[in-house]
mmCIF file of N, CA and C in Angstrom:
data_model
loop_
_atom_site.group_PDB
_atom_site.id
_atom_site.type_symbol
_atom_site.label_atom_id
_atom_site.label_comp_id
_atom_site.label_asym_id
_atom_site.label_seq_id
_atom_site.Cartn_x
_atom_site.Cartn_y
_atom_site.Cartn_z
ATOM 1 N N MET A 1 127.112 -95.099 -28.228
ATOM 2 C CA MET A 1 127.202 -94.700 -29.632
ATOM 3 C C MET A 1 127.846 -95.839 -30.421
ATOM 4 N N SER A 2 127.122 -96.357 -31.370
ATOM 5 C CA SER A 2 127.615 -97.468 -32.181
ATOM 6 C C SER A 2 128.300 -96.924 -33.426
ATOM 7 N N ASN A 3 129.426 -97.511 -33.765
ATOM 8 C CA ASN A 3 130.075 -97.119 -35.017
ATOM 9 C C ASN A 3 129.966 -98.281 -36.004
ATOM 10 N N GLU A 4 128.780 -98.858 -36.053
ATOM 11 C CA GLU A 4 128.522 -99.986 -36.925
ATOM 12 C C GLU A 4 128.456 -99.530 -38.377
ATOM 13 N N PHE A 5 128.972 -100.350 -39.268
ATOM 14 C CA PHE A 5 128.965 -100.069 -40.704
ATOM 15 C C PHE A 5 127.533 -99.984 -41.205
ATOM 16 N N THR A 6 127.229 -98.961 -42.006
ATOM 17 C CA THR A 6 125.902 -98.871 -42.605
ATOM 18 C C THR A 6 126.029 -98.655 -44.112
ATOM 19 N N PHE A 7 125.238 -99.382 -44.838
ATOM 20 C CA PHE A 7 125.122 -99.223 -46.290
ATOM 21 C C PHE A 7 123.688 -99.577 -46.626
ATOM 22 N N LYS A 8 123.041 -98.750 -47.443
ATOM 23 C CA LYS A 8 121.627 -98.976 -47.750
ATOM 24 C C LYS A 8 121.416 -99.066 -49.261
ATOM 25 N N ILE A 9 120.404 -99.820 -49.634
ATOM 26 C CA ILE A 9 119.946 -99.861 -51.020
ATOM 27 C C ILE A 9 118.435 -99.698 -50.986
ATOM 28 N N GLY A 10 117.929 -98.766 -51.789
ATOM 29 C CA GLY A 10 116.484 -98.531 -51.863
ATOM 30 C C GLY A 10 115.754 -99.731 -52.436
ATOM 31 N N ASP A 11 114.487 -99.881 -52.071
ATOM 32 C CA ASP A 11 113.697 -101.043 -52.493
ATOM 33 C C ASP A 11 113.626 -101.190 -54.008
ATOM 34 N N GLU A 12 113.427 -100.074 -54.721
ATOM 35 C CA GLU A 12 113.345 -100.142 -56.189
ATOM 36 C C GLU A 12 114.677 -100.580 -56.781
ATOM 37 N N ALA A 13 115.780 -100.104 -56.203
ATOM 38 C CA ALA A 13 117.104 -100.493 -56.691
ATOM 39 C C ALA A 13 117.346 -101.975 -56.444
ATOM 40 N N VAL A 14 116.946 -102.476 -55.273
ATOM 41 C CA VAL A 14 117.102 -103.906 -54.975
ATOM 42 C C VAL A 14 116.344 -104.723 -56.018
ATOM 43 N N LYS A 15 115.112 -104.301 -56.308
ATOM 44 C CA LYS A 15 114.284 -105.018 -57.276
ATOM 45 C C LYS A 15 114.958 -105.033 -58.653
ATOM 46 N N THR A 16 115.460 -103.888 -59.085
ATOM 47 C CA THR A 16 116.129 -103.778 -60.385
ATOM 48 C C THR A 16 117.386 -104.640 -60.435
ATOM 49 N N ILE A 17 118.182 -104.600 -59.376
ATOM 50 C CA ILE A 17 119.431 -105.367 -59.338
ATOM 51 C C ILE A 17 119.135 -106.871 -59.363
ATOM 52 N N ILE A 18 118.095 -107.299 -58.629
ATOM 53 C CA ILE A 18 117.726 -108.730 -58.629
ATOM 54 C C ILE A 18 117.287 -109.149 -60.030
ATOM 55 N N GLU A 19 116.521 -108.285 -60.726
ATOM 56 C CA GLU A 19 116.100 -108.618 -62.091
ATOM 57 C C GLU A 19 117.319 -108.787 -62.993
ATOM 58 N N LEU A 20 118.308 -107.907 -62.861
ATOM 59 C CA LEU A 20 119.528 -108.010 -63.665
ATOM 60 C C LEU A 20 120.325 -109.257 -63.279
ATOM 61 N N ARG A 21 120.423 -109.508 -61.981
ATOM 62 C CA ARG A 21 121.182 -110.667 -61.507
ATOM 63 C C ARG A 21 120.579 -111.959 -62.035
ATOM 64 N N ASP A 22 119.250 -112.024 -62.063
ATOM 65 C CA ASP A 22 118.583 -113.251 -62.482
ATOM 66 C C ASP A 22 118.771 -113.533 -63.968
ATOM 67 N N GLN A 23 119.301 -112.560 -64.726
ATOM 68 C CA GLN A 23 119.591 -112.772 -66.149
ATOM 69 C C GLN A 23 121.004 -113.332 -66.357
ATOM 70 N N GLU A 24 121.790 -113.408 -65.280
ATOM 71 C CA GLU A 24 123.143 -113.957 -65.392
ATOM 72 C C GLU A 24 123.053 -115.432 -65.779
ATOM 73 N N PRO A 25 123.972 -115.897 -66.624
ATOM 74 C CA PRO A 25 123.922 -117.296 -67.070
ATOM 75 C C PRO A 25 124.337 -118.269 -65.961
ATOM 76 N N GLY A 26 123.920 -119.503 -66.119
ATOM 77 C CA GLY A 26 124.329 -120.539 -65.162
ATOM 78 C C GLY A 26 123.466 -120.534 -63.923
ATOM 79 N N ASP A 27 123.816 -121.423 -63.003
ATOM 80 C CA ASP A 27 123.000 -121.558 -61.801
ATOM 81 C C ASP A 27 123.788 -121.210 -60.545
ATOM 82 N N LYS A 28 124.848 -120.411 -60.708
ATOM 83 C CA LYS A 28 125.614 -119.975 -59.537
ATOM 84 C C LYS A 28 124.805 -118.948 -58.757
ATOM 85 N N GLN A 29 125.151 -118.796 -57.491
ATOM 86 C CA GLN A 29 124.519 -117.757 -56.687
ATOM 87 C C GLN A 29 125.401 -116.510 -56.777
ATOM 88 N N TYR A 30 124.842 -115.452 -57.369
ATOM 89 C CA TYR A 30 125.609 -114.230 -57.591
ATOM 90 C C TYR A 30 125.305 -113.179 -56.533
ATOM 91 N N ALA A 31 126.344 -112.452 -56.175
ATOM 92 C CA ALA A 31 126.200 -111.289 -55.297
ATOM 93 C C ALA A 31 126.541 -110.049 -56.113
ATOM 94 N N LEU A 32 126.001 -108.917 -55.699
ATOM 95 C CA LEU A 32 126.413 -107.649 -56.293
ATOM 96 C C LEU A 32 127.724 -107.263 -55.624
ATOM 97 N N PHE A 33 128.773 -107.105 -56.414
ATOM 98 C CA PHE A 33 130.096 -106.792 -55.892
ATOM 99 C C PHE A 33 130.381 -105.318 -56.141
ATOM 100 N N LEU A 34 130.719 -104.601 -55.083
ATOM 101 C CA LEU A 34 130.981 -103.162 -55.179
ATOM 102 C C LEU A 34 132.419 -102.865 -54.812
ATOM 103 N N GLN A 35 133.040 -101.983 -55.611
ATOM 104 C CA GLN A 35 134.356 -101.486 -55.242
ATOM 105 C C GLN A 35 134.570 -100.110 -55.860
ATOM 106 N N ILE A 36 135.522 -99.399 -55.312
ATOM 107 C CA ILE A 36 135.913 -98.098 -55.853
ATOM 108 C C ILE A 36 136.917 -98.379 -56.972
ATOM 109 N N ASP A 37 136.677 -97.806 -58.158
ATOM 110 C CA ASP A 37 137.641 -98.049 -59.235
ATOM 111 C C ASP A 37 138.368 -96.787 -59.672
ATOM 112 N N GLY A 38 138.127 -95.679 -58.975
ATOM 113 C CA GLY A 38 138.851 -94.466 -59.327
ATOM 114 C C GLY A 38 138.223 -93.243 -58.692
ATOM 115 N N VAL A 39 138.669 -92.096 -59.188
ATOM 116 C CA VAL A 39 138.194 -90.810 -58.681
ATOM 117 C C VAL A 39 137.912 -89.916 -59.882
ATOM 118 N N HIS A 40 136.791 -89.229 -59.834
ATOM 119 C CA HIS A 40 136.457 -88.257 -60.870
ATOM 120 C C HIS A 40 136.050 -86.974 -60.159
ATOM 121 N N GLY A 41 136.792 -85.909 -60.381
ATOM 122 C CA GLY A 41 136.524 -84.681 -59.630
ATOM 123 C C GLY A 41 136.808 -84.952 -58.167
ATOM 124 N N ASN A 42 135.842 -84.666 -57.311
ATOM 125 C CA ASN A 42 136.034 -84.965 -55.884
ATOM 126 C C ASN A 42 135.103 -86.089 -55.431
ATOM 127 N N GLN A 43 134.753 -86.969 -56.368
ATOM 128 C CA GLN A 43 133.878 -88.103 -56.066
ATOM 129 C C GLN A 43 134.567 -89.406 -56.481
ATOM 130 N N PHE A 44 134.211 -90.471 -55.777
ATOM 131 C CA PHE A 44 134.686 -91.791 -56.174
ATOM 132 C C PHE A 44 133.932 -92.238 -57.429
ATOM 133 N N THR A 45 134.549 -93.092 -58.208
ATOM 134 C CA THR A 45 133.828 -93.796 -59.260
ATOM 135 C C THR A 45 133.751 -95.263 -58.832
ATOM 136 N N TYR A 46 132.701 -95.929 -59.268
ATOM 137 C CA TYR A 46 132.384 -97.247 -58.729
ATOM 138 C C TYR A 46 132.375 -98.316 -59.806
ATOM 139 N N ASP A 47 132.726 -99.509 -59.379
ATOM 140 C CA ASP A 47 132.600 -100.681 -60.231
ATOM 141 C C ASP A 47 131.566 -101.587 -59.564
ATOM 142 N N LEU A 48 130.459 -101.802 -60.252
ATOM 143 C CA LEU A 48 129.412 -102.691 -59.766
ATOM 144 C C LEU A 48 129.360 -103.873 -60.719
ATOM 145 N N SER A 49 129.462 -105.065 -60.187
ATOM 146 C CA SER A 49 129.423 -106.249 -61.034
ATOM 147 C C SER A 49 128.819 -107.400 -60.250
ATOM 148 N N PHE A 50 128.454 -108.439 -60.972
ATOM 149 C CA PHE A 50 127.964 -109.636 -60.301
ATOM 150 C C PHE A 50 129.121 -110.604 -60.156
ATOM 151 N N LEU A 51 129.219 -111.188 -58.990
ATOM 152 C CA LEU A 51 130.321 -112.083 -58.681
ATOM 153 C C LEU A 51 129.748 -113.351 -58.060
ATOM 154 N N ASP A 52 130.280 -114.487 -58.480
ATOM 155 C CA ASP A 52 129.900 -115.754 -57.860
ATOM 156 C C ASP A 52 130.179 -115.617 -56.362
ATOM 157 N N ILE A 53 129.167 -115.820 -55.566
ATOM 158 C CA ILE A 53 129.296 -115.591 -54.126
ATOM 159 C C ILE A 53 130.412 -116.447 -53.522
ATOM 160 N N GLU A 54 130.725 -117.560 -54.172
ATOM 161 C CA GLU A 54 131.788 -118.435 -53.665
ATOM 162 C C GLU A 54 133.176 -117.837 -53.902
ATOM 163 N N GLN A 55 133.261 -116.816 -54.770
ATOM 164 C CA GLN A 55 134.551 -116.196 -55.064
ATOM 165 C C GLN A 55 134.862 -115.013 -54.160
ATOM 166 N N THR A 56 133.944 -114.682 -53.266
ATOM 167 C CA THR A 56 134.207 -113.551 -52.373
ATOM 168 C C THR A 56 135.270 -113.941 -51.354
ATOM 169 N N ARG A 57 136.009 -112.952 -50.915
ATOM 170 C CA ARG A 57 137.078 -113.200 -49.949
ATOM 171 C C ARG A 57 136.539 -113.051 -48.526
ATOM 172 N N SER A 58 137.192 -113.717 -47.606
ATOM 173 C CA SER A 58 136.705 -113.722 -46.225
ATOM 174 C C SER A 58 136.753 -112.331 -45.587
ATOM 175 N N ASP A 59 137.628 -111.432 -46.098
ATOM 176 C CA ASP A 59 137.700 -110.104 -45.492
ATOM 177 C C ASP A 59 136.819 -109.082 -46.212
ATOM 178 N N ASP A 60 136.097 -109.509 -47.268
ATOM 179 C CA ASP A 60 135.118 -108.631 -47.895
ATOM 180 C C ASP A 60 133.929 -108.477 -46.951
ATOM 181 N N LYS A 61 133.165 -107.422 -47.139
ATOM 182 C CA LYS A 61 131.999 -107.153 -46.281
ATOM 183 C C LYS A 61 130.739 -107.576 -47.030
ATOM 184 N N ARG A 62 129.944 -108.449 -46.404
ATOM 185 C CA ARG A 62 128.691 -108.881 -47.020
ATOM 186 C C ARG A 62 127.520 -108.257 -46.281
ATOM 187 N N VAL A 63 126.597 -107.697 -47.060
ATOM 188 C CA VAL A 63 125.367 -107.121 -46.519
ATOM 189 C C VAL A 63 124.228 -107.699 -47.341
ATOM 190 N N ASP A 64 123.221 -108.235 -46.673
ATOM 191 C CA ASP A 64 122.089 -108.829 -47.385
ATOM 192 C C ASP A 64 120.886 -107.900 -47.368
ATOM 193 N N PHE A 65 120.249 -107.786 -48.542
ATOM 194 C CA PHE A 65 119.007 -107.018 -48.680
ATOM 195 C C PHE A 65 117.970 -107.997 -49.208
ATOM 196 N N GLY A 66 117.313 -108.700 -48.283
ATOM 197 C CA GLY A 66 116.369 -109.738 -48.694
ATOM 198 C C GLY A 66 117.097 -110.805 -49.481
ATOM 199 N N ASP A 67 116.695 -110.989 -50.740
ATOM 200 C CA ASP A 67 117.244 -112.026 -51.614
ATOM 201 C C ASP A 67 118.535 -111.571 -52.306
ATOM 202 N N LEU A 68 118.969 -110.346 -52.038
ATOM 203 C CA LEU A 68 120.151 -109.802 -52.708
ATOM 204 C C LEU A 68 121.332 -109.730 -51.745
ATOM 205 N N ALA A 69 122.389 -110.470 -52.073
ATOM 206 C CA ALA A 69 123.635 -110.370 -51.303
ATOM 207 C C ALA A 69 124.501 -109.304 -51.952
ATOM 208 N N VAL A 70 125.010 -108.379 -51.156
ATOM 209 C CA VAL A 70 125.910 -107.339 -51.639
ATOM 210 C C VAL A 70 127.245 -107.545 -50.952
ATOM 211 N N VAL A 71 128.315 -107.567 -51.743
ATOM 212 C CA VAL A 71 129.651 -107.757 -51.202
ATOM 213 C C VAL A 71 130.482 -106.529 -51.549
ATOM 214 N N ILE A 72 131.099 -105.949 -50.518
ATOM 215 C CA ILE A 72 131.934 -104.764 -50.705
ATOM 216 C C ILE A 72 133.391 -105.187 -50.551
ATOM 217 N N ALA A 73 134.209 -104.799 -51.517
ATOM 218 C CA ALA A 73 135.630 -105.158 -51.502
ATOM 219 C C ALA A 73 136.270 -104.705 -50.196
ATOM 220 N N SER A 74 137.064 -105.582 -49.614
ATOM 221 C CA SER A 74 137.661 -105.283 -48.305
ATOM 222 C C SER A 74 138.454 -103.985 -48.320
ATOM 223 N N LYS A 75 139.119 -103.665 -49.445
ATOM 224 C CA LYS A 75 139.940 -102.458 -49.508
ATOM 225 C C LYS A 75 139.105 -101.180 -49.473
ATOM 226 N N ASP A 76 137.793 -101.301 -49.724
ATOM 227 C CA ASP A 76 136.941 -100.114 -49.837
ATOM 228 C C ASP A 76 135.843 -100.032 -48.784
ATOM 229 N N ILE A 77 135.848 -100.940 -47.818
ATOM 230 C CA ILE A 77 134.747 -100.972 -46.851
ATOM 231 C C ILE A 77 134.525 -99.605 -46.204
ATOM 232 N N ASP A 78 135.600 -98.964 -45.736
ATOM 233 C CA ASP A 78 135.446 -97.672 -45.069
ATOM 234 C C ASP A 78 134.908 -96.602 -46.006
ATOM 235 N N LYS A 79 135.160 -96.723 -47.305
ATOM 236 C CA LYS A 79 134.706 -95.717 -48.267
ATOM 237 C C LYS A 79 133.219 -95.858 -48.597
ATOM 238 N N PHE A 80 132.627 -97.009 -48.265
ATOM 239 C CA PHE A 80 131.196 -97.217 -48.506
ATOM 240 C C PHE A 80 130.357 -97.009 -47.242
ATOM 241 N N ASP A 81 131.007 -96.762 -46.111
ATOM 242 C CA ASP A 81 130.263 -96.610 -44.855
ATOM 243 C C ASP A 81 129.351 -95.392 -44.927
ATOM 244 N N GLY A 82 128.066 -95.597 -44.708
ATOM 245 C CA GLY A 82 127.097 -94.508 -44.727
ATOM 246 C C GLY A 82 126.547 -94.217 -46.117
ATOM 247 N N ALA A 83 127.014 -94.938 -47.131
ATOM 248 C CA ALA A 83 126.562 -94.697 -48.505
ATOM 249 C C ALA A 83 125.240 -95.403 -48.772
ATOM 250 N N SER A 84 124.571 -94.970 -49.823
ATOM 251 C CA SER A 84 123.340 -95.640 -50.232
ATOM 252 C C SER A 84 123.253 -95.669 -51.750
ATOM 253 N N LEU A 85 122.656 -96.737 -52.248
ATOM 254 C CA LEU A 85 122.470 -96.949 -53.676
ATOM 255 C C LEU A 85 120.974 -96.935 -53.937
ATOM 256 N N ASP A 86 120.553 -96.175 -54.930
ATOM 257 C CA ASP A 86 119.127 -96.100 -55.217
ATOM 258 C C ASP A 86 118.927 -95.828 -56.702
ATOM 259 N N MET A 87 117.673 -95.803 -57.106
ATOM 260 C CA MET A 87 117.362 -95.480 -58.494
ATOM 261 C C MET A 87 117.400 -93.966 -58.643
ATOM 262 N N SER A 88 117.945 -93.507 -59.764
ATOM 263 C CA SER A 88 117.992 -92.080 -60.053
ATOM 264 C C SER A 88 116.585 -91.583 -60.335
ATOM 265 N N ASP A 89 116.273 -90.377 -59.852
ATOM 266 C CA ASP A 89 114.966 -89.802 -60.190
ATOM 267 C C ASP A 89 115.127 -88.807 -61.341
ATOM 268 N N ASP A 90 116.278 -88.853 -62.000
ATOM 269 C CA ASP A 90 116.562 -87.994 -63.144
ATOM 270 C C ASP A 90 116.134 -88.702 -64.417
ATOM 271 N N ASP A 91 115.108 -88.168 -65.094
ATOM 272 C CA ASP A 91 114.607 -88.801 -66.318
ATOM 273 C C ASP A 91 115.662 -88.800 -67.424
ATOM 274 N N GLN A 92 116.583 -87.845 -67.383
ATOM 275 C CA GLN A 92 117.615 -87.753 -68.413
ATOM 276 C C GLN A 92 118.676 -88.836 -68.240
ATOM 277 N N ALA A 93 118.878 -89.270 -66.994
ATOM 278 C CA ALA A 93 119.905 -90.280 -66.718
ATOM 279 C C ALA A 93 119.353 -91.342 -65.782
ATOM 280 N N PRO A 94 118.419 -92.179 -66.298
ATOM 281 C CA PRO A 94 117.849 -93.213 -65.432
ATOM 282 C C PRO A 94 118.893 -94.259 -65.077
ATOM 283 N N GLY A 95 118.675 -94.914 -63.986
ATOM 284 C CA GLY A 95 119.594 -95.964 -63.572
ATOM 285 C C GLY A 95 119.897 -95.864 -62.098
ATOM 286 N N LEU A 96 120.960 -96.528 -61.699
ATOM 287 C CA LEU A 96 121.354 -96.538 -60.298
ATOM 288 C C LEU A 96 122.219 -95.325 -59.983
ATOM 289 N N THR A 97 122.068 -94.820 -58.781
ATOM 290 C CA THR A 97 122.887 -93.694 -58.360
ATOM 291 C C THR A 97 123.392 -93.939 -56.941
ATOM 292 N N MET A 98 124.649 -93.620 -56.708
ATOM 293 C CA MET A 98 125.268 -93.813 -55.399
ATOM 294 C C MET A 98 125.288 -92.478 -54.672
ATOM 295 N N ASP A 99 124.807 -92.469 -53.441
ATOM 296 C CA ASP A 99 124.895 -91.284 -52.589
ATOM 297 C C ASP A 99 125.883 -91.631 -51.488
ATOM 298 N N ASN A 100 127.054 -91.020 -51.560
ATOM 299 C CA ASN A 100 128.131 -91.394 -50.647
ATOM 300 C C ASN A 100 128.660 -90.159 -49.934
ATOM 301 N N PRO A 101 128.554 -90.139 -48.598
ATOM 302 C CA PRO A 101 129.068 -88.986 -47.840
ATOM 303 C C PRO A 101 130.602 -88.950 -47.807
ATOM 304 N N ASN A 102 131.225 -90.055 -48.169
ATOM 305 C CA ASN A 102 132.690 -90.120 -48.158
ATOM 306 C C ASN A 102 133.229 -89.573 -49.473
ATOM 307 N N THR A 103 134.326 -88.838 -49.382
ATOM 308 C CA THR A 103 134.966 -88.309 -50.581
ATOM 309 C C THR A 103 136.445 -88.665 -50.539
ATOM 310 N N PRO A 104 137.067 -88.706 -51.705
ATOM 311 C CA PRO A 104 138.489 -89.050 -51.742
ATOM 312 C C PRO A 104 139.322 -88.030 -50.976
ATOM 313 N N SER A 105 140.407 -88.499 -50.409
ATOM 314 C CA SER A 105 141.309 -87.565 -49.735
ATOM 315 C C SER A 105 142.011 -86.748 -50.811
ATOM 316 N N PRO A 106 142.422 -85.521 -50.500
ATOM 317 C CA PRO A 106 143.109 -84.702 -51.501
ATOM 318 C C PRO A 106 144.318 -85.418 -52.095
ATOM 319 N N ALA A 107 144.980 -86.255 -51.323
ATOM 320 C CA ALA A 107 146.145 -86.976 -51.832
ATOM 321 C C ALA A 107 145.742 -87.933 -52.949
ATOM 322 N N MET A 108 144.520 -88.470 -52.876
ATOM 323 C CA MET A 108 144.052 -89.388 -53.917
ATOM 324 C C MET A 108 143.714 -88.624 -55.192
ATOM 325 N N ILE A 109 143.239 -87.394 -55.028
ATOM 326 C CA ILE A 109 142.816 -86.622 -56.189
ATOM 327 C C ILE A 109 144.041 -86.071 -56.909
ATOM 328 N N GLY A 110 144.793 -85.235 -56.216
ATOM 329 C CA GLY A 110 146.006 -84.675 -56.800
ATOM 330 C C GLY A 110 145.734 -83.888 -58.068
ATOM 331 N N ASP A 111 146.767 -83.386 -58.667
ATOM 332 C CA ASP A 111 146.673 -82.676 -59.925
ATOM 333 C C ASP A 111 147.238 -83.600 -60.988
ATOM 334 N N PRO A 112 146.422 -84.004 -61.955
ATOM 335 C CA PRO A 112 146.918 -84.932 -62.966
ATOM 336 C C PRO A 112 148.170 -84.407 -63.678
ATOM 337 N N ALA A 113 148.314 -83.095 -63.742
ATOM 338 C CA ALA A 113 149.493 -82.523 -64.403
ATOM 339 C C ALA A 113 150.774 -82.845 -63.644
ATOM 340 N N ASP A 114 150.643 -83.270 -62.377
ATOM 341 C CA ASP A 114 151.820 -83.602 -61.589
ATOM 342 C C ASP A 114 152.311 -85.027 -61.849
ATOM 343 N N LEU A 115 151.535 -85.827 -62.580
ATOM 344 C CA LEU A 115 151.968 -87.188 -62.856
ATOM 345 C C LEU A 115 153.204 -87.149 -63.750
ATOM 346 N N PRO A 116 154.234 -87.910 -63.398
ATOM 347 C CA PRO A 116 155.479 -87.853 -64.172
ATOM 348 C C PRO A 116 155.275 -88.131 -65.662
ATOM 349 N N GLU A 117 154.406 -89.094 -66.007
ATOM 350 C CA GLU A 117 154.218 -89.425 -67.417
ATOM 351 C C GLU A 117 153.651 -88.234 -68.180
ATOM 352 N N LEU A 118 152.693 -87.544 -67.562
ATOM 353 C CA LEU A 118 152.094 -86.399 -68.241
ATOM 354 C C LEU A 118 153.080 -85.240 -68.327
ATOM 355 N N LYS A 119 153.892 -85.088 -67.292
ATOM 356 C CA LYS A 119 154.879 -84.014 -67.301
ATOM 357 C C LYS A 119 155.874 -84.240 -68.438
ATOM 358 N N VAL A 120 156.342 -85.481 -68.596
ATOM 359 C CA VAL A 120 157.268 -85.801 -69.684
ATOM 360 C C VAL A 120 156.584 -85.533 -71.023
ATOM 361 N N PHE A 121 155.348 -85.976 -71.146
ATOM 362 C CA PHE A 121 154.602 -85.754 -72.387
ATOM 363 C C PHE A 121 154.492 -84.260 -72.670
ATOM 364 N N ARG A 122 154.106 -83.508 -71.655
ATOM 365 C CA ARG A 122 153.883 -82.069 -71.839
ATOM 366 C C ARG A 122 155.197 -81.360 -72.172
ATOM 367 N N ASP A 123 156.271 -81.713 -71.476
ATOM 368 C CA ASP A 123 157.528 -80.980 -71.638
ATOM 369 C C ASP A 123 158.285 -81.381 -72.902
ATOM 370 N N GLN A 124 158.256 -82.672 -73.242
ATOM 371 C CA GLN A 124 159.097 -83.130 -74.351
ATOM 372 C C GLN A 124 158.325 -83.213 -75.677
ATOM 373 N N ILE A 125 157.116 -83.710 -75.598
ATOM 374 C CA ILE A 125 156.394 -83.981 -76.826
ATOM 375 C C ILE A 125 155.533 -82.798 -77.223
ATOM 376 N N ASN A 126 155.010 -82.113 -76.247
ATOM 377 C CA ASN A 126 154.092 -81.026 -76.521
ATOM 378 C C ASN A 126 154.509 -79.798 -75.713
ATOM 379 N N PRO A 127 155.698 -79.242 -75.982
ATOM 380 C CA PRO A 127 156.154 -78.108 -75.177
ATOM 381 C C PRO A 127 155.259 -76.883 -75.389
ATOM 382 N N GLU A 128 155.184 -76.078 -74.359
ATOM 383 C CA GLU A 128 154.309 -74.890 -74.437
ATOM 384 C C GLU A 128 155.005 -73.782 -75.190
#
């Protein structure tokens, strides 16, 4: 039984991402850089950007899809394992969609009302 890292991108998504990447200025070689930038509900939120491939860190995870290099931030590699990126089939919200079997741990989600700043705001500035 292999526990090898898996991440997939659908063919249409690869094509779309390459078209977007090729519009980047300059002649650097860009990779699609993926990282988790937060949590919304019980799902991760993602930051997708193009990054000069020379700026990637040695502990980041690189996965190639033909002509498209994808780099996953080292801090989030385990959170992308088994995930896939594809084009949405929702006409109302076209674009890329992430299908990720991983979800944030309850400790990451928490109750925003428990944050000290919000508690101070609620108790002092906006008392019930």
